[in-house]
Coordinates of C-alpha atoms and ligand atoms in Angstrom, one line a residue:
M1 CA -30.2 -87.6 -6.4
L2 CA -30.1 -84.2 -4.7
F3 CA -33.5 -83.2 -6.0
Q4 CA -36.0 -81.9 -3.5
N5 CA -39.7 -81.2 -3.9
L6 CA -40.9 -78.9 -1.1
F7 CA -44.3 -77.2 -1.0
N8 CA -44.8 -78.5 -4.5
I9 CA -41.8 -76.5 -5.6
D10 CA -39.0 -78.4 -7.4
F11 CA -35.4 -77.7 -6.3
N12 CA -32.9 -79.4 -8.7
N13 CA -30.6 -79.8 -5.7
C14 CA -30.6 -78.9 -2.0
L15 CA -28.1 -75.9 -2.1
L16 CA -29.1 -72.3 -2.0
N17 CA -27.3 -69.1 -1.2
A18 CA -27.7 -67.6 2.3
S19 CA -29.6 -64.3 2.2
G20 CA -27.1 -61.5 2.2
C21 CA -24.5 -63.3 0.2
C22 CA -24.1 -62.4 -3.5
C23 CA -27.9 -61.7 -3.8
S24 CA -28.3 -57.9 -3.5
N25 CA -28.6 -56.6 -7.1
L26 CA -29.6 -57.8 -10.5
S27 CA -26.1 -59.0 -11.5
D28 CA -25.8 -61.0 -8.3
L29 CA -29.2 -62.6 -8.7
T30 CA -28.5 -63.4 -12.4
D31 CA -25.2 -65.0 -11.5
L32 CA -27.0 -67.2 -8.9
D33 CA -29.6 -68.1 -11.6
N34 CA -26.7 -69.2 -13.9
S35 CA -24.9 -71.1 -11.1
E36 CA -25.5 -74.7 -10.1
S37 CA -27.5 -73.6 -6.9
G38 CA -30.8 -75.3 -6.5
G39 CA -32.5 -72.0 -5.7
I40 CA -32.0 -68.4 -4.9
V41 CA -32.6 -66.3 -1.8
S42 CA -32.8 -62.5 -2.0
K43 CA -31.0 -60.1 0.2
T44 CA -33.3 -59.3 3.1
C45 CA -35.4 -56.3 2.0
S46 CA -36.8 -53.4 3.8
I47 CA -39.6 -51.0 2.5
D48 CA -37.1 -48.5 1.1
C49 CA -33.7 -48.9 -0.5
L50 CA -31.0 -48.7 2.2
E51 CA -27.3 -48.0 1.7
G52 CA -26.3 -49.8 4.8
N53 CA -22.8 -49.4 6.3
T54 CA -20.3 -48.5 3.7
A55 CA -16.8 -48.8 5.3
H56 CA -15.2 -51.7 7.2
Q57 CA -18.5 -53.5 7.3
Y58 CA -17.3 -57.0 6.3
F59 CA -14.1 -58.9 7.2
N60 CA -12.9 -62.4 6.4
T61 CA -11.0 -64.5 8.9
N62 CA -9.6 -68.0 8.6
L63 CA -12.6 -69.4 10.5
G64 CA -15.3 -67.4 8.8
A65 CA -16.4 -63.8 8.4
I66 CA -17.9 -61.1 10.5
N67 CA -20.2 -58.4 9.2
S68 CA -22.1 -55.3 10.1
M69 CA -23.6 -54.7 6.7
G70 CA -26.6 -52.8 8.1
L71 CA -29.2 -54.2 5.7
P72 CA -28.0 -52.6 2.4
N73 CA -30.8 -53.4 -0.1
L74 CA -32.6 -52.1 -3.1
G75 CA -36.0 -51.9 -1.4
H76 CA -38.8 -54.5 -1.4
K77 CA -40.2 -53.8 -4.8
F78 CA -36.9 -54.6 -6.6
Y79 CA -36.7 -58.1 -5.1
I80 CA -40.4 -58.8 -5.4
D81 CA -40.6 -57.7 -9.0
K82 CA -38.0 -60.5 -9.8
I83 CA -40.5 -63.2 -8.8
G84 CA -41.1 -65.4 -11.8
S85 CA -38.1 -64.3 -13.7
F86 CA -35.6 -67.0 -12.7
S87 CA -35.1 -70.5 -13.9
K88 CA -35.1 -71.9 -10.4
P89 CA -37.1 -71.4 -7.1
Y90 CA -36.7 -67.9 -5.7
I91 CA -37.2 -67.1 -2.0
V92 CA -37.8 -63.5 -1.0
S93 CA -36.2 -62.5 2.3
V94 CA -38.1 -59.8 4.2
A95 CA -37.0 -57.8 7.2
A96 CA -39.2 -58.0 10.3
N97 CA -37.9 -54.9 12.0
Y98 CA -41.3 -53.1 11.8
L99 CA -44.6 -54.9 11.7
Y100 CA -46.3 -52.4 9.4
D101 CA -43.4 -52.6 6.9
S102 CA -43.9 -56.4 6.8
F103 CA -47.6 -55.9 6.0
E104 CA -46.8 -53.5 3.2
I105 CA -44.2 -55.9 1.7
L106 CA -46.5 -58.9 1.9
D107 CA -49.3 -56.7 0.4
Y108 CA -47.1 -55.9 -2.5
I109 CA -46.6 -59.7 -3.1
T110 CA -50.3 -60.5 -2.9
D111 CA -51.2 -57.6 -5.1
N112 CA -48.7 -58.4 -7.8
H113 CA -47.8 -62.1 -7.7
N114 CA -50.8 -64.1 -6.7
D115 CA -50.3 -66.4 -9.7
N116 CA -47.0 -67.6 -8.3
V117 CA -46.3 -69.6 -5.2
V118 CA -43.9 -67.4 -3.3
M119 CA -41.6 -68.5 -0.5
V120 CA -41.0 -65.7 1.9
E121 CA -38.2 -66.0 4.5
I122 CA -39.0 -63.5 7.3
N123 CA -35.8 -62.4 8.9
V124 CA -36.4 -62.2 12.6
S125 CA -32.7 -62.3 13.4
C126 CA -30.8 -59.5 11.9
P127 CA -27.9 -59.2 14.3
V128 CA -26.6 -55.8 13.5
F129 CA -29.2 -53.3 14.7
E130 CA -28.3 -51.8 18.0
C131 CA -31.7 -50.2 18.5
H132 CA -33.8 -53.4 17.9
Q133 CA -34.2 -56.4 20.1
Q134 CA -34.3 -59.2 17.5
L135 CA -37.8 -60.7 17.3
G136 CA -36.2 -64.1 17.3
Y137 CA -35.0 -63.6 20.8
D138 CA -38.2 -61.9 22.1
F139 CA -40.6 -64.7 22.2
N140 CA -43.7 -62.7 23.3
K141 CA -43.2 -60.2 20.6
L142 CA -42.5 -62.9 18.0
N143 CA -45.8 -64.6 19.0
S144 CA -47.8 -61.3 18.6
F145 CA -46.1 -60.5 15.4
L146 CA -47.0 -63.9 13.9
F147 CA -50.5 -63.8 15.3
I148 CA -51.2 -60.4 13.7
L149 CA -49.4 -61.3 10.5
S150 CA -51.4 -64.6 10.1
I151 CA -54.7 -62.9 10.6
Y152 CA -53.7 -60.2 8.1
L153 CA -52.7 -62.8 5.5
K154 CA -55.8 -65.0 6.0
K155 CA -57.9 -62.1 4.9
K156 CA -56.3 -62.0 1.5
P157 CA -56.2 -64.9 -0.9
N158 CA -52.5 -65.7 -1.4
N159 CA -50.0 -68.3 -2.4
I160 CA -47.3 -67.2 0.1
I161 CA -45.3 -69.9 2.0
I162 CA -44.0 -68.3 5.2
G163 CA -40.8 -69.2 6.9
L164 CA -38.6 -67.6 9.6
K165 CA -34.9 -67.0 9.5
L166 CA -33.9 -67.6 13.1
P167 CA -31.0 -66.5 15.2
P168 CA -28.8 -69.1 16.9
Y169 CA -30.2 -70.4 20.1
L170 CA -27.8 -71.5 22.8
Y171 CA -29.9 -72.7 25.7
P172 CA -32.6 -75.4 26.1
T173 CA -35.0 -72.8 27.5
Q174 CA -34.8 -70.8 24.2
F175 CA -35.7 -73.9 22.2
N176 CA -38.6 -74.5 24.5
M177 CA -39.8 -70.9 24.2
L178 CA -39.5 -71.0 20.4
K179 CA -41.4 -74.3 20.3
N180 CA -44.2 -72.8 22.3
V181 CA -44.5 -69.9 19.9
V182 CA -44.1 -71.9 16.7
D183 CA -46.6 -74.6 17.8
K184 CA -49.3 -71.8 17.9
H185 CA -48.6 -71.1 14.3
I186 CA -48.1 -74.5 12.7
G187 CA -49.7 -74.3 9.3
F188 CA -48.8 -70.7 8.9
I189 CA -45.1 -71.1 9.5
R190 CA -44.0 -73.7 7.0
F191 CA -40.2 -73.5 7.2
L192 CA -37.5 -72.4 9.6
T193 CA -34.1 -71.3 8.4
T194 CA -31.4 -71.7 11.0
I195 CA -29.0 -70.0 11.7
N196 CA -28.4 -66.3 11.0
S197 CA -25.0 -64.9 12.0
G198 CA -24.4 -65.0 15.7
G199 CA -24.6 -61.5 17.3
N200 CA -21.9 -59.4 18.9
G201 CA -18.7 -61.1 17.8
L202 CA -15.5 -59.1 17.9
V203 CA -12.4 -59.6 15.8
I204 CA -9.4 -57.4 16.4
D205 CA -6.2 -56.7 14.6
Y206 CA -3.5 -57.3 17.3
K207 CA -0.9 -55.4 15.3
T208 CA -2.8 -52.2 15.1
E209 CA -4.8 -52.9 18.3
T210 CA -8.0 -52.0 16.6
T211 CA -11.3 -53.5 15.7
V212 CA -11.6 -54.7 12.1
I213 CA -15.2 -53.6 11.8
K214 CA -16.1 -49.9 12.1
P215 CA -19.9 -49.7 13.0
N216 CA -21.2 -50.6 16.4
N217 CA -17.8 -50.4 18.2
G218 CA -16.6 -53.3 16.1
L219 CA -19.3 -55.7 17.3
C220 CA -20.8 -57.7 14.5
G221 CA -22.5 -60.8 13.2
I222 CA -20.3 -64.0 13.0
G223 CA -20.7 -66.6 10.3
G224 CA -18.8 -69.2 8.4
Q225 CA -16.9 -72.3 9.6
C226 CA -16.7 -71.2 13.2
V227 CA -20.4 -71.3 13.7
K228 CA -21.0 -74.7 12.2
P229 CA -21.3 -76.6 15.5
I230 CA -23.9 -74.1 16.6
A231 CA -25.8 -74.4 13.3
L232 CA -25.8 -78.2 13.5
A233 CA -27.1 -78.1 17.0
N234 CA -29.9 -75.7 16.0
I235 CA -30.9 -77.7 13.0
W236 CA -30.9 -80.9 15.0
Q237 CA -32.8 -79.4 17.9
L238 CA -35.5 -77.9 15.6
Y239 CA -35.8 -81.1 13.6
R240 CA -36.3 -83.1 16.8
L241 CA -38.9 -80.6 18.1
F242 CA -40.9 -80.3 14.9
G243 CA -40.3 -83.4 12.9
D244 CA -42.3 -83.5 9.7
Q245 CA -44.4 -80.5 10.7
I246 CA -41.9 -77.9 9.5
V247 CA -39.2 -77.9 6.9
I248 CA -35.8 -77.0 8.2
I249 CA -33.3 -75.1 6.1
G250 CA -29.8 -75.3 7.4
C251 CA -27.4 -72.3 7.2
G252 CA -24.0 -71.8 8.8
G253 CA -20.5 -73.1 8.1
I254 CA -21.0 -75.0 4.8
S255 CA -17.8 -75.0 2.9
N256 CA -17.7 -78.5 1.4
G257 CA -19.8 -81.5 0.7
I258 CA -19.3 -83.1 4.2
D259 CA -20.6 -79.9 5.8
A260 CA -23.8 -80.1 3.7
F261 CA -24.1 -83.8 4.4
E262 CA -23.9 -83.1 8.2
H263 CA -26.6 -80.4 7.9
I264 CA -28.9 -82.8 6.2
L265 CA -28.0 -85.6 8.7
C266 CA -29.2 -83.2 11.4
G267 CA -32.5 -82.7 9.6
A268 CA -32.1 -80.0 7.0
S269 CA -34.0 -80.3 3.8
L270 CA -32.1 -77.5 2.0
C271 CA -28.7 -76.0 2.9
Q272 CA -27.7 -72.4 2.5
V273 CA -24.2 -71.4 1.7
G274 CA -23.0 -68.0 2.8
N275 CA -19.3 -67.2 3.6
T276 CA -18.0 -69.8 1.1
L277 CA -20.1 -68.2 -1.6
N278 CA -18.8 -64.8 -0.7
K279 CA -15.2 -66.1 -0.9
E280 CA -15.4 -68.3 -4.0
G281 CA -18.4 -67.0 -6.0
G282 CA -21.1 -69.1 -7.6
V283 CA -18.7 -71.8 -8.7
C284 CA -18.7 -73.2 -5.2
F285 CA -22.1 -74.8 -5.8
E286 CA -20.8 -77.1 -8.4
R287 CA -18.0 -78.2 -6.2
I288 CA -20.1 -78.7 -3.0
I289 CA -22.7 -80.7 -5.0
R290 CA -20.0 -82.9 -6.4
E291 CA -18.5 -83.5 -3.0
L292 CA -21.9 -84.2 -1.4
K293 CA -22.7 -86.7 -4.1
N294 CA -19.4 -88.4 -3.5
V295 CA -20.1 -88.7 0.2
M296 CA -23.5 -90.1 -0.5
R297 CA -22.1 -92.6 -3.0
E298 CA -19.4 -93.8 -0.6
K299 CA -22.1 -94.4 2.0
G300 CA -24.5 -96.0 -0.4
Y301 CA -27.2 -93.3 -0.1
Y302 CA -29.2 -92.5 -3.2
H303 CA -31.5 -89.7 -2.0
I304 CA -31.4 -87.1 0.7
S305 CA -34.3 -88.9 2.4
D306 CA -32.0 -91.9 3.0
F307 CA -30.1 -90.0 5.7
Q308 CA -32.0 -86.8 6.4
G309 CA -32.5 -86.3 10.2
K310 CA -31.0 -89.8 10.9
L311 CA -28.1 -88.6 13.1
K312 CA -27.3 -91.3 15.6
T313 CA -26.6 -90.3 19.2
L314 CA -24.1 -92.3 21.3
Ligands
RRO401 O1 -27.4 -56.7 6.5 C1 -26.9 -57.2 7.5 O2 -26.2 -56.5 8.2 C2 -27.2 -58.6 8.0 C3 -28.5 -59.1 8.0 BR1 -30.0 -58.2 7.4 C4 -28.7 -60.4 8.5 O3 -29.8 -61.0 8.6 N1 -27.6 -61.1 9.0 C5 -26.3 -60.5 8.9 O4 -25.4 -61.2 9.4 N2 -26.2 -59.3 8.4

């Protein structure tokens, strides 16, 4: 009853990992394949392998986690070469920090994997690079980026399904600006994943009076339970703005079945689990699925479509 067919791809259930969580190397990806998740998302990849930040780059709190990982990844070829090798759908997450890198990465997919339908989540919201304005917050640049990318991809036969991983938006004007951009690319953008970690959080250790994260003066991306209200608001807003035109993937603060239920109620078709996966490992999927099924059973819902996007307002 949690089965989803999206873009003609069968997901046995609606749960995925969030990019960046337990999906960086072969052992992580194999564990996800062996878990009860409905699909796998890769770590966001750049052209070349990056070590990222190596000390005090991740910290768990009671309310979630903060990170300044710095995009540690094994380079695009590693993740793209895994296409077709898992027993469940596999989404490749790609960094959008440099336009020409994105071309090269997409080229590598079209040159090597045109027999497979490949979902690509373009990460326009990495919160931890001091030197880059996130594309997700620079709507003019985002529009140009998508315009050039869509022209580029149209020239090559491909089976790529493009989606964007978005940052959290906090103001109505931001949703309107995003809507203006995405409307110009309906058909090219097929799904939106919302939300990435919120930028510029700060957690301190009052005993030692220091930051708990080392890079970037301690400022870092915030995820987990504390961002759930923002994630729900973003899913709901995007669902109301785009309806059936675009698939929404929810991400942010899912630690149990009720959280997943709420994401779907706001409009999510799939749900990504991040912080909880980091804390509990792949066994969390089995638990969250069981809890979600229980919630649905109690409410008399059989399929996700029975309640997806049906949040009532007072
Ligand atoms: O690697 C990271 O520091 C990172 C990335 Br690319 C991202 O998209 N979100 C995040 O919280 N951390």
